[in-house]
Each structure stands twice: as C-alpha cells, then as structure tokens.
Amino acid sequence: MAFLDNSGDIILDAVLTDAGRKRLARGDGTFKVTKYAFGDDEIDYSSYNAFHDSGSAYFDLEILQTPVLEAFTNNASSLKSKLITLTNNNLLFLPEMVLNQVGDLTQMAASSSIGAGIFLAAVDLDTETALGAISNLKYLRGDQTSDNTVPYVRVDQGLDTDKLSPTNRLSSELTERQYMIQMDNRLGMLVDAFTQTQGTVSFVDDDQIATYYLTQGVGQYIKDCLVGPLTGTGNVGSGKTESDGNELLAGPRGTKLRFGLKSSSNLKASDYLFDTIGQGTVTDANAVDYKALDTTIKIIGITTGYSIDIPVRYLKKTT
Amino acid sequence: MANSFKTLQGEDTATTRTLLHEAIPITGTIVSGTYVDDANIKTFSHGMYEAVYDYPYLSSSANHIFDVTAGYSADWFGSSSANTQNAKKINIYNQMAQVLVGYDTGSQIQEFDADGSTSTSTDKMQACIFVNFARLLVKDEIKKNSFRLSLATSASALHGDANRGILKTIGDYGAQTDYLTNSPAGEYGLLYTSSDGDAGEMIAGHVYYQAGIAVITSSFFSGAFGQLSASAGYYVGKDGISNALTGTTISEIANGFRFTVDDISFNNTTELNSTIYFCRANNTEFNYSANPTYLSSSEIRVKGQNPAADPVSYITTVGLYSPDNELLAVAKLSEPLKKSPSNELTLRVRLDY
C-alpha cells in the first residue's frame, strides 16, 4: 500500500511585516487580522505550456519547480499579485488594467531629454512655466491651480482582445467599481482631475506610502468606459467629449480611472527630497535645469486584485 | 463578484501555547580561562561582580554568558568591618536575598535557607556565591531538573586544573516534580550533589528558574580556594573559602569560583504563544490569478484556449490583512502549491508572539 497524501494541511510560519510590527507596538488595537489572501508573486505563467506534447503532467512542470523566496517584511513588497475567487470556472478572458494615453491630456512624456516613457509632474508654477515652453511636452500640473483642462492619468479596465465584441459591456462580476491607489505621501497627493479636490488618505504606512480608496460615484475619479467598436483614435461614437471618448481596449470594457497629482509642500518649498532620493539634475531642450525625482504610483483593482504601476517623475526647476 | 480577500471566521483562528527548550552547555574551559589574559572576563571598577563572555568581550561577536559575585550576611560569623569589601559583600547578599527570598513579617530581609523552609534557623546559607545567567541563555526560564554544575570543591590556580580536587556535580535532581514556590522570584529547586539528594546528600544551593540565578553555599567548598596572588606568591584563601570571603575582593572570589568550574549545563525554556489562522481555499475559491503573466491579450494562459478547462493558480504566499487591507504578516510556502476547482486546501498559518 502506498502512503496517503497528507499535503492538504500545511503549517506555515508567518513573519510580521514592518507595518504589522508598528501596529502591534502602537498597542491601540489596530493590529487585528481579519482577512487573508493568497499570492503568487514568483510565478511566471508564461512558462505554463498547455500544449505540451508529453501530456498534462508536463503543463506546469516548470512552474512547480519555481523556487520561492523567503518572506519580505516590507509590507509594500509582498503579495503584489493575488489569487482571485470567481464563481464562473468557464471564463477564458479576464480584464486587465491598461494605461490609456489616447487623449491629449492623458499622455506620458514622449521622447525628451528630461524624461521619456514616464509621467512628468511639475511641482510648482515656475516649473510649469518652464515646461510649458517646450513644444508638445506632456506633463502633469503638480501645482493644481489651473482649470479643469489639466492633464491627468487615465487607466482603463477591461478586455484587450478582439475575440470578443466591444459592444458588450464587461460583466458586473469583473467590473472594478473601487480602486486602491498607493503613492509616496512625502511627494504628492491624489486629486480629482476634474474638480481639483484633494483625495482622502485612508492610511499612511511606516514607509510613508499613502493609500487612497476611490469608489465609483464619489467624485469624478471612476466612470464607465463607453461600449462600441473603436474608430480612429479611440472614438466610439460621435459627439462625445474628451473625457467620454478616447477608448483604448479592443474588447468589452469596464471602468476608467482618472486622477491628477498635487505635489507636496515639501517638494515645492525644499530641495531636500530631490537631493536625497532624487535622480539628480536633468536639462531640457531650452537649457533649463530641473531636479528630478522618480517614483511609482500603484493602482490596484479591489474586485479583481489586478494592479498596474505608473511611473512618475517629479520635476522642479532649479533656481 | 470577484474577490481576492477572504474574511476569517471565528472558527478559523486558534491560539496555542508551546514551550520550547534548548540545551545550553557551557564548557568549563571558557569559564576558567581559555583566552589569553582572561579577555573574556569583564571586571568593573566598582568591584561588585565580574561578567563572563564566550569570547573576548571587546569583540562584537562576544555573548554575555553569566555574572559571578559573592556575598555574606551581616550575621555570618566571619563578617567584620575589617574584611576586604565587607560592605559590598553584605550589600550583594542582601540584594540577592531581597529579590530571591524576600522579607519576613517584620519587613526584614530573610536569609537564604538551605531546605527552603524559613521556619528553621539552623540551616541558613549565610555566605554564598551567586551565578546570574544572562537572559540570552535562560530565555524565559531554566527547565526544571536540567541544571547541572560540575565543579571542584577544592581548587586554586590561575589557569589550569593542577590544583583541583574533589570533583562533584550538583544539580536540581528530581525538581521536575519536587520544587519550591515560596520565593518572590518564582520557582526554585534545591541543588544536591547526586540524584539521591533527598536521601541525605548535602544541599549545595538553589537554582531559581525564572530568575536564572544559581546560589551556591560557601560551605560546599572545602580546601584551597581562590586565585594565585601576584604580590604574595601564594594561594589566597588556600585554607578555605572562608579566608577568601574575608580577605579577598569579590572579583578574586569570582575568579576562584571560575577556576573550580568544570562544566555547566541546563535547558532553557521559551514560552511561545501562537495564533494559528486556518486559511482555507475551498474548491470554488482562489482558482484565478491577478498575476500580470496570467493573461496574454486578456486571455487566460492556463486554459489553453479552452473555456471549459479548469482554471489553475499556484499559491506561493499567504498574507494576513487588517480590516483596511494593510498587510500585517506574510507566510511563504516552500514550493508553489497548485490550486484548481478540483482541490481544496487549508493552510495553517502560525504567528508567534
């Protein structure tokens, strides 16, 4: 007789994250484990070969041999990708989140000596003026004193495939109605791109990462994408305004998330953060120097757990 | 509705208490002088005790093992203001007695009592050597019936064992079930010279389990005791520990004790309080992934273009979260664990405090 498989019940030793230790030390009852999630950060699903000649036992052979890293204690470094529970086992497609740069106001900087393939954010009016002198440069207005035609970041959620009709809306089970945004609180704040209202921080962790929860219907952050086939540069119908058109995804769409950035008073008033964690000085085509600081804004869909990182470079004109 | 979190129910959490034991062997050569110039022995200008390290203490690699000091009661027959460091020795004894024996009903410090019964007055341990073990070794407490101290009852040398005699081992034999609790510092056991100690062997001292302190009565030692005096060229206290207690410093007595030590061993105890979270993945749960590589043009790779194929995911990590979704603890698997609608998993995640 062979041995019975006893692998169904496994004991794991957990380590507290730095955020967990901080809450525990605070002693105010905020250390409370109420939920759990499973992650698969190390797994590269592209090595899954569903057509292996030797049969199904070989489909995931490489994945099962993937070595797993020890736990990180930095709370921001673990469980970047989570497993999802969906009731329907017959899904072939899952929605993605894609950075939408179709519209003029939602574009990263293109080829430029001060940054390319990254969102540029001017921290003050001086910098905005200097950047405005560069032809066709796309940048975010970190000062946030302008009107509601300021550039913003737009992320679309849905299926990016032409195998399904874009005239159908993404199923409600897969549509994101709430997003979580994590960004460095020392550098900037989230604002509603259309009202310039500053977002409400849910909490700031020990690494100064602020977490915002955005819900559809609260502010202008989240809107439904339009349905319909793409025509031209993303327009899906006539008479649509800038904020309603410019679709990107080829298949059924869910929601679109739009937000702007407001630079922190620390960045405006001081060079300290630029000098300590910045990338040094960059010079534009007009020979103007700027201090640069690169960071990442993480967007996570609450429903699907799908996430996307948005690169941002804060720029400050040197005096 | 898609979801990546699952809420813990009442039956998904359990608390446990586990006692962990480690064997702590301390070889006598480290104590009596392995290193040149006793570089692992730290003395202090106040002269109240000396500290023993496992490596020259100026090195960052050194770990504190224990402190040695000595003292006697003001009522001890040898106590005299003419004695070397008389006041300090009385202070040390009183400090230890205060903490380990406590006070009588008249708020007077009680002396150490050999059998632990303070009602008897003829078996007081009025002159003692104290070995205070570091918390690093003792952890929460010394395990009962694990303390053994081998030492020569007569020894005098600076380094080496040429003058050692009458090697004995004292231990808290039988203390697993036979220990005392009338100390303000917790539980303690009596140190006997053999396992049949209860049958009439001498009580050599006490070991206080939670405090991590061994108290050895001076009357355990016989014959020469003490270190070679550099100035006088003879063994100080060679006529007995009484001479050492009256005529030498606490540091010299501590040195003398170190030369007698052959071996020390005990098991420490660490009390682990754990919360176990039963993280259950039912057959219908956690079968998809938000991993960016899971999709190719929004299509699930593991399906092999077949919508009817079972979704598959691989677990490598379990995260425990607060109500506001902040990651509080992380547990990792040793290898990826396959999850599909055809299996169910319960991962027991233990968080120790």
XYZ file of C-alpha atoms in Angstrom:
672
model
C 0.000 0.000 0.000
C 1.232 3.450 -0.801
C 1.222 6.287 1.675
C -1.750 8.608 1.779
C -1.211 12.098 0.503
C -1.109 14.329 3.561
C -0.323 17.513 1.731
C -3.752 19.024 2.221
C -2.939 20.604 5.561
C 0.230 22.632 5.739
C 1.690 24.619 8.602
C 3.420 27.853 7.719
C 5.297 30.217 9.986
C 4.312 33.796 9.369
C 6.517 36.834 9.889
C 5.155 40.210 10.853
C 5.624 42.943 8.308
C 7.041 46.277 9.384
C 3.535 47.700 9.247
C 2.300 44.834 11.425
C 5.040 45.435 13.973
C 4.250 49.130 14.008
C 0.584 48.478 14.695
C 1.443 45.911 17.353
C 3.779 48.367 19.078
C 1.128 51.054 18.998
C -0.964 48.867 21.277
C -4.177 50.590 20.314
C -5.938 47.548 18.934
C -5.228 48.322 15.283
C -3.297 45.081 14.973
C -6.184 42.883 14.033
C -6.025 40.145 11.436
C -9.439 39.857 9.872
C -8.816 38.541 6.379
C -6.291 36.765 4.255
C -5.228 36.499 0.663
C -3.081 34.158 -1.374
C -0.320 35.424 -3.612
C 1.723 34.039 -6.493
C 4.364 36.736 -6.930
C 7.101 34.338 -8.073
C 5.034 32.529 -10.683
C 5.604 33.232 -14.358
C 2.508 31.803 -16.015
C 4.060 32.183 -19.446
C 6.021 29.017 -18.638
C 2.721 27.104 -18.415
C 2.590 25.009 -21.560
C -0.985 23.880 -22.118
C 0.024 22.186 -25.360
C 2.953 20.101 -24.139
C 3.468 17.012 -26.317
C 4.054 14.750 -23.323
C 0.687 15.399 -21.759
C -0.950 17.345 -18.985
C 1.535 16.222 -16.339
C 4.087 18.375 -18.099
C 1.937 21.504 -18.459
C 3.044 23.081 -15.211
C 6.281 21.204 -14.564
C 8.375 24.345 -14.749
C 6.007 26.316 -12.561
C 6.003 23.689 -9.838
C 9.806 23.788 -9.797
C 9.860 27.536 -9.273
C 11.903 28.346 -6.170
C 10.043 30.520 -3.683
C 11.670 33.437 -1.900
C 11.593 33.874 1.838
C 9.112 36.379 3.168
C 9.799 40.086 2.820
C 8.993 42.084 5.913
C 8.290 45.212 3.904
C 4.518 45.279 3.608
C 4.685 47.021 0.248
C 6.861 44.300 -1.292
C 4.714 41.216 -0.777
C 1.571 39.911 -2.424
C 1.897 42.098 -5.431
C -0.341 39.697 -7.285
C -3.145 37.884 -5.528
C -5.278 34.917 -6.406
C -8.882 35.679 -7.233
C -12.115 33.948 -6.439
C -14.588 33.878 -9.294
C -17.757 31.828 -9.322
C -17.584 31.049 -13.014
C -14.987 28.399 -13.867
C -15.576 28.718 -17.603
C -14.005 32.109 -18.131
C -11.397 32.303 -20.848
C -10.719 36.021 -20.503
C -10.014 38.242 -17.536
C -9.903 42.033 -17.529
C -6.656 43.942 -17.433
C -5.830 47.474 -16.457
C -4.128 49.415 -19.186
C -2.676 52.903 -19.167
C -4.712 54.917 -21.635
C -2.689 57.545 -23.491
C -5.056 58.056 -26.394
C -6.202 61.543 -25.420
C -4.002 64.627 -25.461
C -4.438 65.157 -21.762
C -3.522 61.651 -20.661
C -0.149 61.134 -22.233
C 3.242 60.424 -20.792
C 6.216 62.447 -21.933
C 7.382 61.207 -25.302
C 10.998 61.371 -26.338
C 12.559 64.131 -24.300
C 15.849 64.867 -22.570
C 14.062 65.311 -19.246
C 12.177 62.055 -19.357
C 10.516 59.661 -21.772
C 8.001 56.899 -21.113
C 7.194 58.400 -17.755
C 4.654 60.917 -16.438
C 6.337 64.225 -15.732
C 4.892 66.249 -12.870
C 5.834 69.882 -12.359
C 5.944 70.632 -8.651
C 5.321 74.407 -8.855
C 4.226 77.186 -11.177
C 7.799 78.128 -12.075
C 8.423 74.636 -13.317
C 5.073 74.548 -15.131
C 6.009 77.716 -16.969
C 9.411 76.340 -17.944
C 7.964 73.024 -19.116
C 5.217 74.853 -20.991
C 7.887 76.449 -23.147
C 8.843 73.057 -24.550
C 6.938 72.217 -27.671
C 4.432 69.334 -27.395
C 5.683 68.239 -23.960
C 3.065 66.375 -21.919
C 3.260 66.864 -18.173
C 1.059 66.868 -15.089
C 0.374 70.105 -13.225
C 1.599 69.372 -9.708
C 0.673 72.827 -8.533
C -3.024 72.130 -9.291
C -4.016 75.778 -9.526
C -5.078 75.597 -13.142
C -8.525 74.938 -14.553
C -10.083 71.564 -15.211
C -8.353 71.022 -18.522
C -5.156 69.960 -16.810
C -3.575 66.668 -17.849
C -4.278 63.575 -15.794
C -3.554 59.869 -15.583
C -6.124 57.541 -17.064
C -6.247 53.792 -16.611
C -8.852 51.696 -18.408
C -10.100 48.351 -17.229
C -11.477 45.667 -19.487
C -10.603 43.009 -22.018
C -7.969 43.929 -24.547
C -8.873 41.354 -27.143
C -10.590 41.385 -30.485
C -12.006 37.901 -29.890
C -14.968 39.393 -28.007
C -17.277 42.121 -29.147
C -16.693 45.589 -27.648
C -20.390 46.278 -27.965
C -20.923 44.126 -24.884
C -20.180 45.569 -21.504
C -17.803 43.748 -19.200
C -19.729 41.523 -16.801
C -20.541 43.119 -13.481
C -18.619 40.384 -11.653
C -15.434 41.533 -13.313
C -16.018 45.264 -13.404
C -13.980 47.347 -10.990
C -16.094 49.817 -9.041
C -13.411 50.575 -6.482
C -9.704 51.132 -6.796
C -6.908 51.385 -4.280
C -4.077 53.756 -5.077
C -0.762 53.719 -3.239
C 1.722 56.547 -3.572
C 4.546 58.171 -1.654
C 2.913 60.635 0.706
C 6.073 62.708 1.014
C 5.982 63.599 -2.638
C 2.422 64.270 -3.578
C -1.287 63.789 -3.106
C -4.045 62.423 -5.268
C -6.534 64.910 -6.689
C -9.709 64.664 -8.680
C -8.578 65.644 -12.151
C -11.849 67.441 -12.882
C -12.534 69.283 -9.643
C -9.009 69.614 -8.222
C -10.397 68.240 -4.964
C -7.756 66.503 -2.930
C -8.398 62.821 -2.239
C -8.826 61.454 1.273
C -5.994 59.291 2.524
C -7.152 56.053 4.109
C -3.889 55.444 5.921
C -0.180 56.132 5.628
C 2.070 53.185 6.384
C 5.501 53.121 8.019
C 7.214 53.692 4.668
C 5.178 56.865 4.091
C 3.106 55.132 1.446
C -0.370 56.648 1.432
C -3.331 54.503 0.453
C -6.414 56.018 -1.174
C -9.671 54.199 -1.815
C -11.658 55.518 -4.730
C -15.234 54.431 -5.288
C -17.363 54.975 -8.352
C -19.903 57.706 -7.740
C -17.711 59.578 -5.298
C -16.037 62.369 -7.237
C -15.136 62.143 -10.885
C -12.443 59.524 -10.482
C -14.240 56.471 -11.873
C -16.529 56.373 -14.887
C -17.835 53.611 -17.065
C -15.976 53.195 -20.308
C -18.027 53.533 -23.450
C -19.039 50.475 -25.382
C -18.694 50.064 -29.098
C -16.048 49.354 -31.682
C -13.010 51.585 -31.827
C -12.824 54.055 -34.649
C -9.964 56.389 -35.436
C -8.062 57.268 -32.296
C -10.288 55.546 -29.866
C -13.568 57.328 -30.503
C -16.537 55.060 -30.149
C -19.260 57.469 -31.119
C -19.895 60.946 -32.395
C -20.485 63.974 -30.238
C -18.525 62.608 -27.347
C -16.471 64.874 -25.162
C -12.803 64.344 -24.454
C -13.462 62.619 -21.163
C -16.096 60.295 -22.647
C -14.239 59.079 -25.696
C -10.676 58.019 -26.361
C -11.253 54.372 -25.607
C -8.320 52.017 -25.861
C -9.405 48.471 -25.139
C -10.469 46.371 -28.080
C -12.929 44.154 -26.223
C -15.651 44.591 -23.581
C -14.804 47.450 -21.247
C -15.371 48.101 -17.584
C -14.477 51.367 -15.925
C -11.838 54.031 -16.375
C -9.934 55.637 -13.536
C -8.780 59.241 -13.862
C -6.740 61.216 -11.360
C -4.295 64.076 -11.120
C -1.386 64.739 -8.805
C -0.691 67.564 -6.429
C 2.899 67.936 -5.361
C 3.567 68.148 -1.655
C 4.539 71.377 0.045
C 7.841 69.716 0.929
C 8.707 69.327 -2.731
C 7.651 72.874 -3.504
C 9.468 74.554 -0.651
C 12.547 72.397 -0.272
C 15.093 70.537 -2.386
C 15.822 68.080 0.407
C 13.901 65.130 -1.012
C 15.205 65.812 -4.509
C 18.766 65.808 -3.177
C 18.398 62.710 -1.006
C 16.232 60.343 -3.041
C 16.185 62.108 -6.392
C 17.803 61.285 -9.699
C 19.927 64.443 -9.917
C 19.564 67.183 -12.498
C 18.136 66.953 -15.992
C 18.308 69.626 -18.691
C 15.625 70.338 -21.258
C 15.929 71.462 -24.857
C 15.869 75.111 -23.744
C 18.888 74.512 -21.474
C 16.758 74.815 -18.335
C 17.847 72.599 -15.451
C 15.431 70.652 -13.269
C 15.842 68.476 -10.232
C 14.215 65.092 -10.880
C 12.703 62.547 -8.536
C 11.258 59.274 -9.820
C 8.526 57.357 -8.066
C 5.795 54.851 -8.792
C 2.072 55.034 -8.217
C 0.431 51.672 -7.768
C -3.181 51.149 -8.806
C -4.977 48.059 -7.592
C -8.458 46.972 -8.566
C -10.339 45.955 -5.438
C -12.537 43.458 -7.262
C -10.019 41.544 -9.341
C -6.837 42.423 -7.488
C -5.223 43.318 -10.790
C -2.624 46.033 -10.433
C -0.585 48.361 -12.568
C 2.372 50.590 -11.696
C 2.514 54.092 -13.107
C 5.964 55.714 -13.304
C 6.068 59.395 -12.362
C 8.935 61.871 -12.383
C 8.567 64.994 -10.250
C 10.454 67.915 -11.726
C 11.477 71.154 -10.081
C 13.161 73.955 -11.950
C 16.448 74.851 -10.325
C 16.877 78.468 -9.309
C -18.414 39.111 -7.505
C -14.700 38.604 -7.874
C -12.707 38.797 -4.698
C -9.104 38.407 -3.672
C -9.626 38.536 0.109
C -11.393 36.075 2.337
C -12.619 37.042 5.782
C -11.539 34.926 8.736
C -14.460 33.420 10.611
C -14.453 32.661 14.314
C -13.547 29.016 13.810
C -10.621 29.955 11.565
C -8.485 31.209 14.428
C -6.952 29.281 17.309
C -4.417 30.180 19.970
C -1.796 27.797 21.316
C 0.963 27.873 23.915
C 4.153 25.935 23.263
C 7.205 25.507 25.471
C 10.456 25.305 23.541
C 13.614 24.006 25.192
C 17.225 24.454 24.147
C 20.214 22.649 25.646
C 22.805 25.110 26.933
C 26.209 23.515 27.515
C 28.887 25.802 28.983
C 32.289 24.205 28.942
C 34.468 24.909 31.938
C 37.497 25.954 29.936
C 35.671 29.038 28.677
C 34.821 29.930 32.224
C 38.173 29.154 33.788
C 40.291 30.823 31.160
C 40.523 29.783 27.535
C 41.540 33.203 26.373
C 44.843 34.942 26.998
C 44.720 37.395 29.905
C 41.137 36.350 30.629
C 39.985 38.556 27.756
C 36.507 37.085 28.047
C 36.175 38.114 31.683
C 34.975 41.640 32.260
C 35.641 43.273 35.593
C 34.301 46.581 36.820
C 35.860 49.384 38.807
C 33.092 49.117 41.393
C 34.196 45.532 42.005
C 30.714 44.210 42.748
C 30.800 41.343 40.237
C 32.531 40.118 37.142
C 30.986 39.130 33.840
C 31.862 36.053 31.788
C 31.598 36.128 28.000
C 32.008 33.322 25.485
C 34.600 35.301 23.544
C 36.827 38.301 24.312
C 34.244 40.832 25.350
C 35.689 43.681 23.303
C 34.673 41.754 20.208
C 31.225 42.311 18.784
C 30.947 38.518 18.455
C 31.042 38.042 22.217
C 27.926 36.899 24.037
C 27.358 37.502 27.698
C 27.041 34.144 29.490
C 26.737 34.915 33.180
C 27.903 37.103 36.044
C 29.601 35.834 39.179
C 29.543 37.557 42.518
C 29.714 36.637 46.186
C 28.456 37.949 49.461
C 27.564 37.130 53.013
C 25.010 38.067 55.572
C 25.858 40.646 58.196
C 25.117 37.859 60.681
C 27.666 35.472 59.170
C 30.323 34.509 61.696
C 33.123 35.852 59.512
C 31.515 39.218 58.867
C 33.704 42.040 60.091
C 34.306 45.632 59.173
C 37.967 44.695 58.839
C 37.183 42.359 55.939
C 38.035 43.310 52.385
C 34.958 44.891 50.740
C 32.876 43.940 53.758
C 30.058 46.375 52.990
C 29.903 45.377 49.349
C 29.694 41.691 50.167
C 26.859 42.337 52.600
C 25.146 44.517 50.013
C 25.377 41.796 47.407
C 23.993 39.169 49.774
C 21.141 41.428 50.848
C 20.304 42.374 47.284
C 20.083 38.740 46.259
C 18.191 37.741 49.383
C 15.710 40.585 48.908
C 14.915 39.515 45.388
C 15.090 35.743 45.785
C 13.982 35.102 49.388
C 12.048 38.217 50.307
C 11.144 39.710 53.635
C 9.810 38.339 56.857
C 6.692 39.656 58.539
C 8.804 42.342 60.214
C 9.972 43.589 56.793
C 13.458 42.268 57.480
C 15.392 40.648 54.647
C 15.352 36.891 55.051
C 18.497 34.858 54.638
C 18.816 32.013 52.163
C 17.594 28.807 53.736
C 19.135 25.540 52.574
C 15.953 23.469 52.503
C 13.772 26.436 51.622
C 11.819 26.272 54.850
C 12.274 29.641 56.502
C 10.855 28.352 59.746
C 14.094 26.567 60.534
C 17.002 28.688 61.671
C 19.886 26.250 61.731
C 20.322 25.729 58.012
C 20.824 29.249 56.723
C 23.183 29.797 53.831
C 24.815 32.956 55.116
C 27.749 33.115 52.704
C 27.102 32.341 49.078
C 28.412 32.573 45.574
C 25.881 33.818 43.037
C 25.877 32.872 39.372
C 23.483 35.085 37.426
C 22.885 33.667 33.969
C 22.220 36.029 31.079
C 18.698 36.280 29.676
C 20.241 35.358 26.327
C 20.787 31.828 27.635
C 17.958 31.435 30.113
C 15.266 32.894 27.842
C 12.052 32.637 29.860
C 13.292 30.193 32.475
C 15.604 27.288 33.240
C 13.912 23.945 32.704
C 13.417 22.058 35.934
C 15.643 19.051 36.575
C 18.021 20.149 33.844
C 20.543 22.239 35.792
C 23.914 20.540 36.329
C 27.065 22.192 37.597
C 30.293 20.179 37.790
C 32.959 21.783 39.862
C 35.908 21.021 42.092
C 35.206 21.673 45.714
C 38.852 22.473 46.182
C 40.838 24.381 43.598
C 43.392 27.117 43.418
C 45.135 28.112 40.250
C 45.186 30.945 37.862
C 44.596 28.829 34.782
C 44.524 25.088 34.570
C 43.433 22.331 36.815
C 46.633 21.210 38.513
C 45.344 22.080 41.935
C 41.790 20.944 41.545
C 40.378 18.329 43.784
C 37.167 16.501 44.665
C 35.144 16.995 41.511
C 31.432 16.930 42.171
C 28.315 17.554 40.151
C 25.440 19.403 41.715
C 22.036 19.568 40.146
C 18.359 20.115 40.780
C 17.700 16.381 40.723
C 14.069 15.477 40.918
C 12.937 19.076 40.548
C 10.572 18.176 37.745
C 8.071 17.269 40.411
C 9.802 18.480 43.563
C 10.426 22.212 43.532
C 9.608 25.137 45.813
C 7.446 28.159 45.206
C 7.932 30.314 48.296
C 10.274 32.750 46.587
C 9.127 36.159 45.375
C 11.184 35.498 42.230
C 9.191 32.436 41.256
C 10.014 28.762 41.447
C 13.297 27.303 42.597
C 14.902 23.940 43.122
C 17.418 22.662 45.623
C 20.860 21.725 44.357
C 22.045 18.310 45.501
C 25.314 16.537 44.895
C 23.644 13.474 43.464
C 20.346 12.199 42.255
C 19.632 10.600 45.610
C 19.938 14.004 47.257
C 16.726 13.643 49.109
C 18.236 10.663 50.874
C 20.610 12.795 52.880
C 23.056 14.393 50.464
C 24.123 17.907 51.287
C 22.097 20.755 49.831
C 24.663 22.787 47.909
C 22.414 25.688 46.976
C 19.412 26.768 44.972
C 18.618 27.388 41.360
C 15.933 29.995 40.679
C 14.287 29.019 37.436
C 12.604 32.202 36.274
C 15.304 34.494 37.663
C 18.056 32.374 36.097
C 20.258 32.532 39.192
C 22.196 29.773 40.919
C 23.068 30.321 44.567
C 25.841 28.098 45.925
C 26.594 27.995 49.601
C 30.204 28.587 50.585
C 30.174 25.535 52.817
C 30.045 23.368 49.715
C 33.710 24.184 49.109
C 36.495 22.625 51.095
C 40.241 23.067 50.997
C 42.024 25.654 48.920
C 40.007 28.272 47.160
C 40.970 31.408 45.325
C 43.359 32.775 42.831
C 47.114 32.946 42.933
C 48.082 36.273 44.393
C 50.541 38.058 42.155
C 52.048 40.032 45.026
C 52.210 37.471 47.792
C 53.042 34.481 45.633
C 50.714 32.075 47.408
C 47.157 30.935 47.034
C 44.925 33.379 48.775
C 42.398 31.536 50.853
C 44.140 28.232 50.466
C 42.908 27.322 53.923
C 39.341 27.531 52.738
C 36.715 29.694 51.186
C 36.132 31.458 54.477
C 39.527 33.091 54.218
C 38.780 34.064 50.649
C 35.451 35.606 51.658
C 37.017 37.689 54.368
C 40.390 38.523 52.908
C 39.959 38.915 49.161
C 37.864 41.044 46.867
C 34.628 39.941 45.227
C 36.457 39.758 41.893
C 39.103 37.478 43.383
C 36.409 35.246 44.863
C 34.684 35.194 41.477
C 37.965 34.219 39.840
C 38.415 31.493 42.428
C 34.945 30.170 41.652
C 35.638 30.190 37.923
C 38.713 28.007 38.449
C 36.557 25.399 40.146
C 34.057 25.130 37.315
C 34.316 22.059 35.134
C 31.036 22.212 33.260
C 27.652 23.876 33.393
C 24.617 22.697 31.519
C 20.920 23.319 31.575
C 17.947 23.537 29.275
C 16.269 26.858 28.833
C 12.591 27.398 28.145
C 10.881 29.752 25.768
C 7.160 30.156 26.024
C 5.683 30.641 22.609
C 2.172 31.941 22.320
C 0.884 31.420 18.844
C -2.167 32.306 16.905
C -2.996 29.868 14.161
C -5.011 31.156 11.249
C -6.687 28.466 9.207
C -6.573 29.902 5.715
C -8.980 27.806 3.707
C -9.210 27.745 -0.037
C -12.370 25.889 -0.985
C -12.766 24.265 -4.351
C -14.518 27.278 -5.817
C -12.071 29.827 -4.436
C -8.738 31.307 -5.491
C -8.614 29.492 -8.806
C -7.711 32.578 -10.841
C -4.823 34.986 -10.509
C -4.170 38.690 -10.901
C -0.578 37.964 -11.814
C 0.258 40.057 -14.913
C 1.678 36.965 -16.625
C -1.614 35.106 -16.110
C -3.057 36.790 -19.179
C -1.958 37.104 -22.728
C -4.099 39.674 -24.564
C -6.609 39.280 -21.712
C -6.788 35.527 -22.362
C -6.026 33.135 -19.520
C -2.882 31.200 -20.435
C -3.548 28.127 -18.307
C -6.839 27.476 -20.095
C -5.097 26.584 -23.346
C -7.794 28.403 -25.375
C -10.437 26.092 -23.924
C -13.084 27.903 -21.852
C -14.234 24.611 -20.353
C -10.784 23.792 -18.996
C -10.354 24.209 -15.265
C -8.699 27.428 -14.172
C -5.457 26.843 -12.305
C -3.432 29.028 -9.999
C -0.326 28.462 -7.867
C -0.002 29.647 -4.281
C 3.402 30.761 -3.024
C 2.409 33.251 -0.342
C -0.244 33.793 2.300
C -0.886 37.322 3.503
C -2.740 38.275 6.672
C -4.525 41.609 6.449
C -6.111 44.247 8.648
C -9.704 45.386 8.038
C -8.359 48.289 5.951
C -6.334 45.887 3.778
C -2.913 46.624 5.228
C -0.598 43.630 5.073
C 0.277 42.686 8.670
C 2.023 39.321 8.259
C 3.363 37.142 5.469
C 3.877 33.393 5.263
C 5.675 31.652 2.436
C 5.368 28.138 1.096
C 8.468 26.153 0.268
C 7.200 25.445 -3.218
C 4.257 26.547 -5.363
C 1.010 24.830 -4.460
C -1.433 24.106 -7.231
C -4.983 25.314 -6.734
C -7.830 24.359 -9.024
C -11.573 23.674 -8.737
C -10.723 20.025 -8.137
C -8.944 20.537 -4.846
C -9.329 22.276 -1.504
C -6.557 23.467 0.770
C -6.256 24.514 4.367
C -3.044 26.327 5.146
C -2.373 26.695 8.842
C -0.501 29.950 9.291
C 1.129 30.322 12.687
C 2.039 33.708 14.091
C 4.251 33.523 17.185
C 4.376 36.133 19.906
